[in-house]
Amino acid sequence: MNRTLTLAAALAVVLAPAATFAAPRPVDVAIQTTMGTIVVRLDPARAPNTTKNFLHYVDLGTYNGATFYRSVSKTREPQSHIEVIQGGLNPQESDPMIKPIALEPTTKTGLHNLDGTIAMARTNDPDSATTEFFIDIGDDRFLDAGGATGQGYAAFGKVIRGMDVVRKIQHLPVSGSPEMLSPPVKIVKISRVR
């Protein structure tokens, strides 16, 4: 009997950490712009590396004073397959501390480029995302993995408040190609709110 209790106690100690493991909780960030605030809920449980990368730059204050500088709209460009506003440092600072991250494709995370989704921008190299990001407006599954964009773009959260601000920014005047806001909209600060 004592041997059974000792074995049960030992198993309880070994299994206790596994029993208390919980998936990372969502993190809310506020993107304060000169046109209003956008609150985004990030999903570290499903897109851990992309979320960690974005929060790294948020916590360093890297985005403070950055801009939303690009707007794609089907109203202006009916041939476009997507509608987004894009923000970040543009151009990326030449800083050796800014390193690209591996793509977390939508086929792996289960997150999709839908209305209000935040995702990382990148070059043609799928593993090139650093500081630039965009917010989808409408159904942009065209940007998911497996579609016309190949490996797609890493979605890692969703706007929970402020889509009216996103749409206001989207409809501002643009000049040249590719759809550069003229002038860009200043990001005053991005900070954690939860």
XYZ file of C-alpha atoms in Angstrom:
194
model
C 0.000 0.000 0.000
C 2.769 2.456 0.941
C 4.644 1.572 -2.271
C 1.491 2.373 -4.306
C 1.088 5.717 -2.534
C 4.761 6.559 -3.062
C 4.499 5.734 -6.782
C 1.318 7.797 -7.079
C 2.973 10.732 -5.299
C 6.021 10.515 -7.581
C 3.818 10.469 -10.671
C 1.875 13.469 -9.380
C 5.113 15.448 -9.032
C 6.295 14.459 -12.521
C 2.953 15.159 -14.167
C 2.157 18.370 -12.263
C 4.044 20.733 -14.635
C 2.264 19.214 -17.641
C -1.084 19.607 -15.950
C -0.461 23.300 -15.274
C 0.824 24.093 -18.795
C -1.428 26.528 -20.557
C -1.251 28.008 -24.028
C 0.080 31.575 -24.165
C -2.645 34.144 -23.639
C -3.529 36.653 -26.346
C -1.741 39.995 -26.162
C -3.529 43.235 -27.035
C -1.566 46.136 -28.477
C -2.742 49.665 -29.217
C -1.515 51.264 -32.434
C -1.933 54.987 -31.754
C -1.946 57.010 -34.960
C -2.634 60.640 -35.747
C -6.005 59.459 -37.142
C -7.071 57.394 -34.126
C -6.224 54.196 -32.267
C -6.371 50.619 -33.568
C -6.368 47.820 -30.977
C -5.066 44.471 -32.195
C -5.260 41.119 -30.382
C -2.150 39.053 -31.158
C -2.234 35.242 -31.103
C 0.993 33.852 -29.579
C -0.569 30.405 -29.176
C -0.951 29.874 -32.931
C 1.734 32.207 -34.321
C 4.377 32.261 -31.568
C 7.440 33.332 -33.554
C 5.697 36.066 -35.532
C 4.028 37.446 -32.409
C 7.314 37.343 -30.477
C 9.060 39.208 -33.308
C 6.406 41.935 -33.471
C 6.295 42.366 -29.666
C 10.082 42.594 -29.579
C 9.918 45.747 -31.709
C 6.870 47.048 -29.811
C 8.678 46.682 -26.474
C 11.817 48.388 -27.826
C 9.719 51.349 -29.028
C 10.887 50.726 -32.598
C 7.481 51.591 -34.071
C 7.101 54.872 -32.177
C 7.235 57.544 -34.875
C 6.921 55.021 -37.736
C 4.090 55.319 -40.291
C 1.330 53.662 -42.215
C 2.722 54.419 -45.658
C 0.852 52.193 -48.133
C -2.805 51.651 -48.985
C -4.219 49.177 -51.483
C -7.872 49.596 -52.443
C -9.990 47.802 -55.052
C -11.902 51.056 -55.486
C -8.763 52.747 -56.834
C -7.367 49.609 -58.452
C -10.129 47.202 -59.516
C -7.533 44.704 -60.745
C -6.103 44.317 -57.225
C -6.758 41.041 -55.413
C -6.225 42.531 -51.945
C -7.076 45.500 -49.756
C -4.611 46.454 -47.022
C -2.893 49.264 -45.216
C 0.797 48.689 -44.577
C 2.950 50.142 -41.830
C 6.364 49.987 -40.266
C 9.700 51.725 -40.637
C 9.759 52.070 -44.453
C 12.507 51.936 -45.371
C 13.692 49.392 -42.859
C 16.512 50.772 -40.785
C 19.879 49.286 -41.673
C 20.355 47.899 -38.205
C 22.165 44.587 -37.656
C 19.776 43.900 -34.763
C 16.821 43.713 -37.194
C 16.861 40.143 -38.418
C 14.378 38.317 -40.668
C 12.237 35.544 -39.227
C 11.036 32.240 -40.623
C 7.535 32.309 -42.095
C 4.708 30.794 -40.046
C 2.342 29.930 -42.915
C -1.415 30.090 -42.543
C -1.566 26.355 -43.286
C 0.383 25.794 -40.056
C -1.254 28.408 -37.819
C -4.859 28.139 -38.996
C -5.030 31.950 -39.058
C -6.217 33.528 -42.313
C -5.942 36.887 -44.024
C -9.491 38.083 -43.397
C -11.018 41.461 -42.537
C -9.017 42.994 -39.688
C -6.182 40.456 -39.692
C -2.675 41.748 -38.966
C 0.098 39.989 -40.889
C 3.783 40.471 -41.582
C 4.891 41.993 -44.862
C 7.933 40.471 -46.567
C 9.916 40.407 -49.791
C 9.706 37.564 -52.342
C 11.704 35.463 -49.878
C 9.115 33.842 -47.550
C 11.581 34.024 -44.629
C 12.311 37.759 -44.925
C 9.753 39.424 -42.609
C 11.243 41.856 -40.102
C 9.397 45.014 -39.000
C 6.858 45.732 -41.752
C 3.230 44.664 -41.238
C -0.182 45.135 -42.800
C -3.850 45.019 -41.832
C -6.280 43.255 -44.158
C -9.505 44.934 -45.229
C -12.085 42.424 -46.408
C -11.368 38.833 -47.419
C -7.693 38.635 -48.432
C -7.314 34.832 -48.457
C -5.416 35.434 -51.682
C -2.525 36.135 -49.275
C -2.831 32.777 -47.471
C -0.352 29.957 -48.010
C -1.055 27.661 -50.918
C -2.683 30.325 -53.069
C -1.317 32.520 -55.806
C 1.256 34.010 -53.416
C 2.888 30.617 -52.785
C 3.775 30.340 -49.118
C 1.658 33.367 -48.286
C 1.959 35.909 -45.510
C 2.032 35.202 -41.773
C -1.183 36.251 -40.047
C -0.732 36.651 -36.301
C -3.689 38.566 -34.867
C -6.858 40.541 -35.481
C -8.141 44.078 -34.980
C -10.643 44.092 -32.108
C -11.286 47.837 -32.121
C -10.585 50.613 -34.609
C -11.444 49.176 -38.028
C -13.053 52.558 -38.717
C -9.565 54.067 -38.340
C -8.106 51.408 -40.663
C -10.698 52.261 -43.320
C -10.107 56.017 -42.921
C -6.400 55.460 -43.516
C -7.129 53.206 -46.512
C -9.148 55.928 -48.233
C -6.531 58.676 -47.908
C -4.873 59.974 -51.101
C -2.061 57.921 -52.614
C 0.589 58.718 -55.171
C 2.762 56.633 -57.440
C 3.157 52.936 -57.247
C 2.865 50.866 -55.160
C 0.011 52.899 -53.672
C 2.048 55.086 -51.317
C 0.036 57.262 -48.925
C 0.671 60.921 -49.555
C 1.410 61.941 -46.872
C 1.890 58.823 -44.718
C 0.004 58.513 -41.423
C 2.197 58.767 -38.362
C 2.203 55.942 -35.826
C 2.659 57.854 -32.589
C 3.199 54.729 -30.507
C 2.487 50.999 -30.367
C 2.228 49.585 -26.866
C 0.850 46.610 -24.992
C -2.511 47.197 -23.348
C -3.100 43.662 -22.058
